[in-house]
Amino acid sequence: MNKFAHIDSRGSPGMVDVSRKAATTRRAEARCVIELPPATLAQLRLDGWRVGKGPVFDTAIIAATQAVKRTHELIPFCHPLPVESCVISIDELGDAGLSIGCVVVSHARTGVEMEALMGVTVAALTIYDMCKSMGHGMRIGDVRVVSKSGGTHDFEGVA
């Protein structure tokens, strides 16, 4: 059975000590999907992806970037990291909805997977919030880390 990194020898939770680790360039990419009803997608396309609250994609990108930078404030044992790059992408999936991606890069002693996951989920939540007046038939899912590099355990999954 794997040992949980955030549990010490006494069984108490705490932040992992990364002070002895070398700072390296860490990169992580996460993705998620937000499904929107076809009628909602059609209306959004017709309106140029703008709703009463403003431009949907631009607002989601700004919210996601803010969330990435504040991950350590929301996830208890995440280390504050210097976010050196944060790229959010939002792509249409035909009539199925949207695919949201987030790539985060930092030169640090620990990885940035949580920051990338925070980015995609907050972007999806922002889209939901901006579009809920058109109906609540949206669904956020398939949240995952696609890849990570720069630490002891690199990972390359399926996009």
Short mmCIF file of N, CA and C in Angstrom, two decimals:
data_model
loop_
_atom_site.label_atom_id
_atom_site.label_comp_id
_atom_site.label_asym_id
_atom_site.label_seq_id
_atom_site.Cartn_x
_atom_site.Cartn_y
_atom_site.Cartn_z
N MET A 1 0.85 -1.18 0.00
CA MET A 1 0.00 0.00 0.00
C MET A 1 0.89 1.24 0.00
N ASN A 2 0.53 2.25 -0.77
CA ASN A 2 1.31 3.49 -0.84
C ASN A 2 1.15 4.30 0.43
N LYS A 3 2.25 4.92 0.84
CA LYS A 3 2.22 5.83 1.99
C LYS A 3 1.72 7.20 1.51
N PHE A 4 0.82 7.78 2.25
CA PHE A 4 0.34 9.11 1.90
C PHE A 4 1.39 10.14 2.31
N ALA A 5 1.78 10.98 1.36
CA ALA A 5 2.86 11.94 1.60
C ALA A 5 2.48 13.01 2.63
N HIS A 6 1.20 13.27 2.79
CA HIS A 6 0.77 14.33 3.70
C HIS A 6 0.44 13.83 5.11
N ILE A 7 0.82 12.58 5.40
CA ILE A 7 0.61 12.02 6.75
C ILE A 7 1.98 11.71 7.34
N ASP A 8 2.26 12.27 8.51
CA ASP A 8 3.59 12.06 9.11
C ASP A 8 3.64 10.73 9.88
N SER A 9 4.77 10.45 10.51
CA SER A 9 4.98 9.18 11.20
C SER A 9 4.03 8.98 12.38
N ARG A 10 3.45 10.05 12.90
CA ARG A 10 2.49 9.97 14.01
C ARG A 10 1.05 9.86 13.52
N GLY A 11 0.88 9.90 12.18
CA GLY A 11 -0.47 9.83 11.63
C GLY A 11 -1.16 11.17 11.50
N SER A 12 -0.41 12.25 11.70
CA SER A 12 -1.00 13.59 11.61
C SER A 12 -0.80 14.17 10.22
N PRO A 13 -1.81 14.90 9.73
CA PRO A 13 -1.66 15.52 8.41
C PRO A 13 -0.76 16.75 8.48
N GLY A 14 -0.09 17.03 7.38
CA GLY A 14 0.76 18.22 7.32
C GLY A 14 1.33 18.42 5.92
N MET A 15 1.91 19.57 5.72
CA MET A 15 2.52 19.90 4.45
C MET A 15 3.80 19.09 4.27
N VAL A 16 4.03 18.61 3.06
CA VAL A 16 5.24 17.86 2.76
C VAL A 16 6.44 18.81 2.79
N ASP A 17 7.53 18.37 3.42
CA ASP A 17 8.76 19.16 3.46
C ASP A 17 9.50 18.97 2.13
N VAL A 18 9.55 20.02 1.34
CA VAL A 18 10.23 19.94 0.04
C VAL A 18 11.56 20.71 0.07
N SER A 19 11.99 21.12 1.26
CA SER A 19 13.16 21.99 1.36
C SER A 19 14.44 21.34 0.84
N ARG A 20 14.52 20.03 0.85
CA ARG A 20 15.72 19.34 0.37
C ARG A 20 15.65 18.98 -1.11
N LYS A 21 14.52 19.18 -1.71
CA LYS A 21 14.37 18.86 -3.14
C LYS A 21 14.98 19.97 -3.99
N ALA A 22 15.49 19.60 -5.14
CA ALA A 22 16.03 20.59 -6.07
C ALA A 22 14.90 21.29 -6.80
N ALA A 23 15.06 22.57 -6.99
CA ALA A 23 14.08 23.31 -7.80
C ALA A 23 14.35 22.98 -9.26
N THR A 24 13.31 22.56 -9.94
CA THR A 24 13.40 22.25 -11.37
C THR A 24 12.20 22.88 -12.07
N THR A 25 12.24 22.91 -13.37
CA THR A 25 11.09 23.42 -14.12
C THR A 25 10.00 22.35 -14.08
N ARG A 26 8.89 22.71 -13.51
CA ARG A 26 7.75 21.80 -13.38
C ARG A 26 6.66 22.25 -14.34
N ARG A 27 6.06 21.29 -15.01
CA ARG A 27 5.00 21.57 -15.97
C ARG A 27 3.88 20.56 -15.76
N ALA A 28 2.65 21.01 -15.81
CA ALA A 28 1.50 20.11 -15.74
C ALA A 28 0.41 20.61 -16.67
N GLU A 29 -0.27 19.67 -17.27
CA GLU A 29 -1.42 19.99 -18.11
C GLU A 29 -2.62 19.21 -17.61
N ALA A 30 -3.74 19.90 -17.46
CA ALA A 30 -4.99 19.27 -17.06
C ALA A 30 -6.06 19.62 -18.09
N ARG A 31 -7.09 18.80 -18.13
CA ARG A 31 -8.21 19.03 -19.04
C ARG A 31 -9.51 18.68 -18.33
N CYS A 32 -10.59 19.27 -18.79
CA CYS A 32 -11.93 18.86 -18.38
C CYS A 32 -12.89 19.20 -19.50
N VAL A 33 -14.10 18.72 -19.36
CA VAL A 33 -15.15 18.94 -20.35
C VAL A 33 -16.36 19.53 -19.65
N ILE A 34 -16.97 20.51 -20.29
CA ILE A 34 -18.28 20.97 -19.82
C ILE A 34 -19.26 20.72 -20.96
N GLU A 35 -20.24 19.88 -20.68
CA GLU A 35 -21.27 19.57 -21.65
C GLU A 35 -22.36 20.62 -21.54
N LEU A 36 -22.79 21.13 -22.69
CA LEU A 36 -23.87 22.11 -22.74
C LEU A 36 -24.95 21.58 -23.68
N PRO A 37 -26.22 21.82 -23.37
CA PRO A 37 -27.28 21.38 -24.27
C PRO A 37 -27.10 22.01 -25.65
N PRO A 38 -27.46 21.29 -26.71
CA PRO A 38 -27.30 21.83 -28.07
C PRO A 38 -27.96 23.19 -28.27
N ALA A 39 -29.13 23.41 -27.67
CA ALA A 39 -29.81 24.70 -27.82
C ALA A 39 -28.99 25.82 -27.17
N THR A 40 -28.37 25.54 -26.03
CA THR A 40 -27.53 26.53 -25.36
C THR A 40 -26.31 26.85 -26.22
N LEU A 41 -25.67 25.81 -26.75
CA LEU A 41 -24.51 26.02 -27.62
C LEU A 41 -24.89 26.85 -28.84
N ALA A 42 -26.01 26.53 -29.44
CA ALA A 42 -26.45 27.27 -30.63
C ALA A 42 -26.67 28.74 -30.30
N GLN A 43 -27.30 29.02 -29.17
CA GLN A 43 -27.55 30.40 -28.79
C GLN A 43 -26.24 31.13 -28.49
N LEU A 44 -25.32 30.47 -27.80
CA LEU A 44 -24.03 31.08 -27.49
C LEU A 44 -23.26 31.41 -28.77
N ARG A 45 -23.27 30.50 -29.73
CA ARG A 45 -22.59 30.76 -31.00
C ARG A 45 -23.23 31.95 -31.71
N LEU A 46 -24.57 31.99 -31.70
CA LEU A 46 -25.30 33.08 -32.35
C LEU A 46 -24.96 34.43 -31.70
N ASP A 47 -24.76 34.41 -30.39
CA ASP A 47 -24.46 35.64 -29.64
C ASP A 47 -22.97 35.92 -29.53
N GLY A 48 -22.15 35.20 -30.29
CA GLY A 48 -20.70 35.44 -30.26
C GLY A 48 -20.06 35.10 -28.92
N TRP A 49 -20.61 34.09 -28.24
CA TRP A 49 -20.09 33.65 -26.94
C TRP A 49 -20.11 34.77 -25.91
N ARG A 50 -21.14 35.63 -26.00
CA ARG A 50 -21.35 36.68 -25.01
C ARG A 50 -22.71 36.45 -24.37
N VAL A 51 -22.77 36.72 -23.07
CA VAL A 51 -24.03 36.68 -22.33
C VAL A 51 -24.16 38.00 -21.58
N GLY A 52 -25.23 38.16 -20.83
CA GLY A 52 -25.43 39.40 -20.10
C GLY A 52 -24.30 39.75 -19.15
N LYS A 53 -23.61 38.74 -18.65
CA LYS A 53 -22.50 38.99 -17.72
C LYS A 53 -21.19 39.33 -18.44
N GLY A 54 -21.15 39.17 -19.78
CA GLY A 54 -19.94 39.51 -20.52
C GLY A 54 -19.47 38.39 -21.42
N PRO A 55 -18.23 38.50 -21.92
CA PRO A 55 -17.67 37.48 -22.82
C PRO A 55 -17.33 36.20 -22.05
N VAL A 56 -17.93 35.09 -22.46
CA VAL A 56 -17.83 33.84 -21.71
C VAL A 56 -16.39 33.33 -21.65
N PHE A 57 -15.74 33.18 -22.80
CA PHE A 57 -14.40 32.60 -22.81
C PHE A 57 -13.39 33.50 -22.10
N ASP A 58 -13.42 34.79 -22.38
CA ASP A 58 -12.47 35.71 -21.75
C ASP A 58 -12.61 35.70 -20.23
N THR A 59 -13.84 35.71 -19.76
CA THR A 59 -14.08 35.70 -18.32
C THR A 59 -13.60 34.40 -17.69
N ALA A 60 -13.85 33.28 -18.35
CA ALA A 60 -13.41 31.98 -17.84
C ALA A 60 -11.88 31.90 -17.78
N ILE A 61 -11.21 32.45 -18.78
CA ILE A 61 -9.74 32.44 -18.81
C ILE A 61 -9.17 33.28 -17.66
N ILE A 62 -9.76 34.44 -17.43
CA ILE A 62 -9.29 35.30 -16.33
C ILE A 62 -9.54 34.61 -14.98
N ALA A 63 -10.72 34.04 -14.79
CA ALA A 63 -11.03 33.35 -13.53
C ALA A 63 -10.09 32.17 -13.31
N ALA A 64 -9.83 31.41 -14.36
CA ALA A 64 -8.94 30.25 -14.24
C ALA A 64 -7.53 30.67 -13.86
N THR A 65 -7.04 31.73 -14.47
CA THR A 65 -5.70 32.22 -14.16
C THR A 65 -5.61 32.67 -12.71
N GLN A 66 -6.62 33.38 -12.24
CA GLN A 66 -6.65 33.79 -10.83
C GLN A 66 -6.65 32.57 -9.92
N ALA A 67 -7.42 31.56 -10.27
CA ALA A 67 -7.50 30.35 -9.45
C ALA A 67 -6.17 29.62 -9.39
N VAL A 68 -5.49 29.52 -10.53
CA VAL A 68 -4.18 28.87 -10.56
C VAL A 68 -3.24 29.54 -9.57
N LYS A 69 -3.22 30.86 -9.58
CA LYS A 69 -2.31 31.61 -8.72
C LYS A 69 -2.68 31.52 -7.24
N ARG A 70 -3.91 31.11 -6.94
CA ARG A 70 -4.36 31.07 -5.54
C ARG A 70 -4.62 29.65 -5.05
N THR A 71 -4.17 28.66 -5.77
CA THR A 71 -4.43 27.27 -5.40
C THR A 71 -4.03 26.99 -3.96
N HIS A 72 -2.87 27.47 -3.56
CA HIS A 72 -2.37 27.20 -2.20
C HIS A 72 -3.27 27.78 -1.12
N GLU A 73 -4.11 28.75 -1.47
CA GLU A 73 -5.03 29.33 -0.49
C GLU A 73 -6.28 28.47 -0.30
N LEU A 74 -6.54 27.58 -1.25
CA LEU A 74 -7.76 26.79 -1.22
C LEU A 74 -7.54 25.31 -0.92
N ILE A 75 -6.40 24.77 -1.31
CA ILE A 75 -6.08 23.37 -1.03
C ILE A 75 -5.09 23.38 0.13
N PRO A 76 -5.46 22.85 1.28
CA PRO A 76 -4.71 23.07 2.52
C PRO A 76 -3.20 22.80 2.48
N PHE A 77 -2.75 21.75 1.84
CA PHE A 77 -1.33 21.42 1.92
C PHE A 77 -0.56 21.73 0.64
N CYS A 78 -1.13 22.52 -0.24
CA CYS A 78 -0.40 22.96 -1.44
C CYS A 78 0.58 24.07 -1.07
N HIS A 79 1.76 23.99 -1.64
CA HIS A 79 2.76 25.03 -1.41
C HIS A 79 2.48 26.23 -2.30
N PRO A 80 2.72 27.44 -1.82
CA PRO A 80 2.64 28.61 -2.71
C PRO A 80 3.79 28.52 -3.72
N LEU A 81 3.46 28.68 -4.98
CA LEU A 81 4.46 28.52 -6.04
C LEU A 81 4.52 29.75 -6.93
N PRO A 82 5.69 30.03 -7.48
CA PRO A 82 5.78 31.10 -8.48
C PRO A 82 5.24 30.57 -9.81
N VAL A 83 4.09 31.03 -10.21
CA VAL A 83 3.51 30.60 -11.49
C VAL A 83 4.15 31.44 -12.58
N GLU A 84 4.93 30.79 -13.41
CA GLU A 84 5.68 31.50 -14.45
C GLU A 84 4.99 31.47 -15.79
N SER A 85 4.07 30.52 -15.96
CA SER A 85 3.28 30.47 -17.18
C SER A 85 1.97 29.75 -16.87
N CYS A 86 0.90 30.28 -17.40
CA CYS A 86 -0.42 29.68 -17.24
C CYS A 86 -1.18 29.95 -18.54
N VAL A 87 -1.45 28.88 -19.27
CA VAL A 87 -2.14 29.01 -20.55
C VAL A 87 -3.44 28.22 -20.48
N ILE A 88 -4.55 28.90 -20.69
CA ILE A 88 -5.87 28.29 -20.67
C ILE A 88 -6.38 28.21 -22.10
N SER A 89 -6.91 27.06 -22.48
CA SER A 89 -7.52 26.91 -23.81
C SER A 89 -8.95 26.41 -23.65
N ILE A 90 -9.81 26.91 -24.51
CA ILE A 90 -11.22 26.49 -24.52
C ILE A 90 -11.57 26.19 -25.97
N ASP A 91 -11.96 24.95 -26.23
CA ASP A 91 -12.25 24.51 -27.59
C ASP A 91 -13.63 23.87 -27.65
N GLU A 92 -14.33 24.15 -28.73
CA GLU A 92 -15.64 23.53 -28.93
C GLU A 92 -15.48 22.06 -29.29
N LEU A 93 -16.40 21.25 -28.79
CA LEU A 93 -16.46 19.82 -29.11
C LEU A 93 -17.71 19.54 -29.93
N GLY A 94 -17.86 20.27 -31.01
CA GLY A 94 -19.07 20.12 -31.82
C GLY A 94 -20.29 20.49 -31.01
N ASP A 95 -21.29 19.60 -31.02
CA ASP A 95 -22.51 19.86 -30.25
C ASP A 95 -22.47 19.25 -28.86
N ALA A 96 -21.30 18.73 -28.45
CA ALA A 96 -21.19 18.09 -27.14
C ALA A 96 -20.85 19.07 -26.02
N GLY A 97 -20.22 20.19 -26.36
CA GLY A 97 -19.83 21.13 -25.32
C GLY A 97 -18.46 21.70 -25.57
N LEU A 98 -17.69 21.86 -24.50
CA LEU A 98 -16.39 22.50 -24.57
C LEU A 98 -15.33 21.66 -23.87
N SER A 99 -14.14 21.68 -24.42
CA SER A 99 -12.98 21.08 -23.77
C SER A 99 -12.13 22.23 -23.24
N ILE A 100 -11.74 22.13 -21.98
CA ILE A 100 -10.94 23.18 -21.34
C ILE A 100 -9.60 22.59 -20.97
N GLY A 101 -8.53 23.30 -21.32
CA GLY A 101 -7.19 22.86 -20.98
C GLY A 101 -6.47 23.93 -20.20
N CYS A 102 -5.53 23.50 -19.38
CA CYS A 102 -4.71 24.43 -18.60
C CYS A 102 -3.31 23.85 -18.50
N VAL A 103 -2.32 24.63 -18.93
CA VAL A 103 -0.91 24.25 -18.80
C VAL A 103 -0.26 25.25 -17.85
N VAL A 104 0.37 24.73 -16.80
CA VAL A 104 1.03 25.57 -15.81
C VAL A 104 2.50 25.19 -15.76
N VAL A 105 3.37 26.22 -15.69
CA VAL A 105 4.81 26.01 -15.58
C VAL A 105 5.34 26.84 -14.42
N SER A 106 6.25 26.23 -13.66
CA SER A 106 6.89 26.91 -12.54
C SER A 106 8.28 26.31 -12.34
N HIS A 107 9.20 27.11 -11.87
CA HIS A 107 10.51 26.60 -11.46
C HIS A 107 10.43 26.50 -9.95
N ALA A 108 10.25 25.26 -9.45
CA ALA A 108 9.96 25.08 -8.03
C ALA A 108 10.45 23.72 -7.54
N ARG A 109 10.15 23.46 -6.27
CA ARG A 109 10.57 22.20 -5.64
C ARG A 109 9.44 21.18 -5.60
N THR A 110 8.29 21.54 -6.10
CA THR A 110 7.14 20.64 -6.11
C THR A 110 6.32 20.90 -7.37
N GLY A 111 5.48 19.94 -7.72
CA GLY A 111 4.75 19.99 -8.99
C GLY A 111 3.59 20.96 -9.01
N VAL A 112 3.03 21.11 -10.19
CA VAL A 112 1.95 22.08 -10.41
C VAL A 112 0.66 21.42 -10.91
N GLU A 113 0.49 20.13 -10.60
CA GLU A 113 -0.72 19.44 -11.04
C GLU A 113 -1.98 20.05 -10.43
N MET A 114 -1.93 20.38 -9.14
CA MET A 114 -3.12 20.93 -8.50
C MET A 114 -3.49 22.29 -9.09
N GLU A 115 -2.47 23.07 -9.45
CA GLU A 115 -2.73 24.37 -10.07
C GLU A 115 -3.42 24.19 -11.42
N ALA A 116 -2.95 23.22 -12.22
CA ALA A 116 -3.57 22.97 -13.52
C ALA A 116 -5.00 22.46 -13.36
N LEU A 117 -5.22 21.57 -12.40
CA LEU A 117 -6.58 21.08 -12.14
C LEU A 117 -7.49 22.20 -11.65
N MET A 118 -6.96 23.07 -10.82
CA MET A 118 -7.73 24.21 -10.33
C MET A 118 -8.13 25.10 -11.51
N GLY A 119 -7.20 25.31 -12.44
CA GLY A 119 -7.49 26.15 -13.59
C GLY A 119 -8.65 25.65 -14.43
N VAL A 120 -8.64 24.36 -14.77
CA VAL A 120 -9.71 23.84 -15.63
C VAL A 120 -11.05 23.80 -14.91
N THR A 121 -11.04 23.47 -13.63
CA THR A 121 -12.32 23.38 -12.93
C THR A 121 -12.94 24.76 -12.71
N VAL A 122 -12.12 25.74 -12.38
CA VAL A 122 -12.67 27.09 -12.17
C VAL A 122 -13.12 27.69 -13.51
N ALA A 123 -12.42 27.41 -14.59
CA ALA A 123 -12.89 27.86 -15.91
C ALA A 123 -14.27 27.25 -16.21
N ALA A 124 -14.42 25.95 -15.95
CA ALA A 124 -15.70 25.29 -16.19
C ALA A 124 -16.80 25.85 -15.29
N LEU A 125 -16.48 26.08 -14.03
CA LEU A 125 -17.47 26.66 -13.11
C LEU A 125 -17.87 28.06 -13.53
N THR A 126 -16.93 28.82 -14.06
CA THR A 126 -17.23 30.18 -14.53
C THR A 126 -18.16 30.13 -15.74
N ILE A 127 -17.88 29.22 -16.65
CA ILE A 127 -18.76 29.05 -17.82
C ILE A 127 -20.16 28.66 -17.36
N TYR A 128 -20.23 27.73 -16.43
CA TYR A 128 -21.54 27.32 -15.90
C TYR A 128 -22.27 28.53 -15.32
N ASP A 129 -21.58 29.30 -14.48
CA ASP A 129 -22.19 30.47 -13.85
C ASP A 129 -22.68 31.47 -14.88
N MET A 130 -21.88 31.70 -15.90
CA MET A 130 -22.25 32.70 -16.91
C MET A 130 -23.41 32.24 -17.78
N CYS A 131 -23.57 30.93 -17.94
CA CYS A 131 -24.58 30.40 -18.86
C CYS A 131 -25.81 29.81 -18.17
N LYS A 132 -25.83 29.78 -16.84
CA LYS A 132 -26.93 29.12 -16.15
C LYS A 132 -28.29 29.77 -16.39
N SER A 133 -28.31 31.04 -16.78
CA SER A 133 -29.59 31.69 -17.08
C SER A 133 -30.24 31.08 -18.32
N MET A 134 -29.45 30.37 -19.12
CA MET A 134 -29.97 29.70 -20.32
C MET A 134 -30.45 28.29 -19.99
N GLY A 135 -30.27 27.87 -18.76
CA GLY A 135 -30.68 26.54 -18.33
C GLY A 135 -29.58 25.86 -17.54
N HIS A 136 -30.00 24.95 -16.68
CA HIS A 136 -29.03 24.27 -15.80
C HIS A 136 -28.65 22.88 -16.34
N GLY A 137 -28.89 22.62 -17.60
CA GLY A 137 -28.62 21.30 -18.18
C GLY A 137 -27.17 21.09 -18.55
N MET A 138 -26.25 21.76 -17.88
CA MET A 138 -24.83 21.61 -18.16
C MET A 138 -24.24 20.58 -17.20
N ARG A 139 -23.13 19.98 -17.64
CA ARG A 139 -22.47 18.98 -16.79
C ARG A 139 -20.96 19.12 -16.94
N ILE A 140 -20.28 19.23 -15.82
CA ILE A 140 -18.82 19.33 -15.79
C ILE A 140 -18.27 17.95 -15.45
N GLY A 141 -17.29 17.50 -16.22
CA GLY A 141 -16.73 16.18 -15.94
C GLY A 141 -15.41 15.93 -16.64
N ASP A 142 -14.97 14.69 -16.55
CA ASP A 142 -13.74 14.22 -17.17
C ASP A 142 -12.54 15.10 -16.81
N VAL A 143 -12.47 15.47 -15.53
CA VAL A 143 -11.38 16.30 -15.04
C VAL A 143 -10.18 15.39 -14.80
N ARG A 144 -9.03 15.75 -15.40
CA ARG A 144 -7.87 14.88 -15.26
C ARG A 144 -6.56 15.60 -15.54
N VAL A 145 -5.48 15.06 -15.00
CA VAL A 145 -4.14 15.51 -15.36
C VAL A 145 -3.75 14.75 -16.62
N VAL A 146 -3.38 15.48 -17.65
CA VAL A 146 -2.99 14.88 -18.93
C VAL A 146 -1.50 14.55 -18.92
N SER A 147 -0.70 15.44 -18.34
CA SER A 147 0.74 15.19 -18.27
C SER A 147 1.36 16.05 -17.17
N LYS A 148 2.52 15.59 -16.70
CA LYS A 148 3.30 16.38 -15.77
C LYS A 148 4.76 16.02 -15.97
N SER A 149 5.62 17.00 -15.75
CA SER A 149 7.05 16.74 -15.91
C SER A 149 7.84 17.65 -14.98
N GLY A 150 9.10 17.26 -14.78
CA GLY A 150 10.01 18.07 -13.99
C GLY A 150 10.27 17.56 -12.60
N GLY A 151 9.57 16.53 -12.18
CA GLY A 151 9.78 15.95 -10.86
C GLY A 151 10.35 14.56 -10.97
N THR A 152 10.24 13.80 -9.91
CA THR A 152 10.77 12.44 -9.93
C THR A 152 9.86 11.48 -10.68
N HIS A 153 8.58 11.80 -10.81
CA HIS A 153 7.64 10.92 -11.49
C HIS A 153 6.94 11.66 -12.62
N ASP A 154 7.55 11.69 -13.77
CA ASP A 154 6.90 12.30 -14.92
C ASP A 154 5.75 11.41 -15.38
N PHE A 155 4.78 12.03 -16.04
CA PHE A 155 3.60 11.30 -16.46
C PHE A 155 3.13 11.88 -17.78
N GLU A 156 2.82 11.01 -18.71
CA GLU A 156 2.25 11.42 -20.00
C GLU A 156 1.05 10.54 -20.24
N GLY A 157 -0.14 11.12 -20.13
CA GLY A 157 -1.36 10.36 -20.28
C GLY A 157 -1.99 10.60 -21.64
N VAL A 158 -3.26 10.32 -21.70
CA VAL A 158 -4.02 10.49 -22.93
C VAL A 158 -4.73 11.84 -22.89
N ALA A 159 -4.56 12.63 -23.93
CA ALA A 159 -5.23 13.93 -24.00
C ALA A 159 -6.69 13.70 -24.19
#
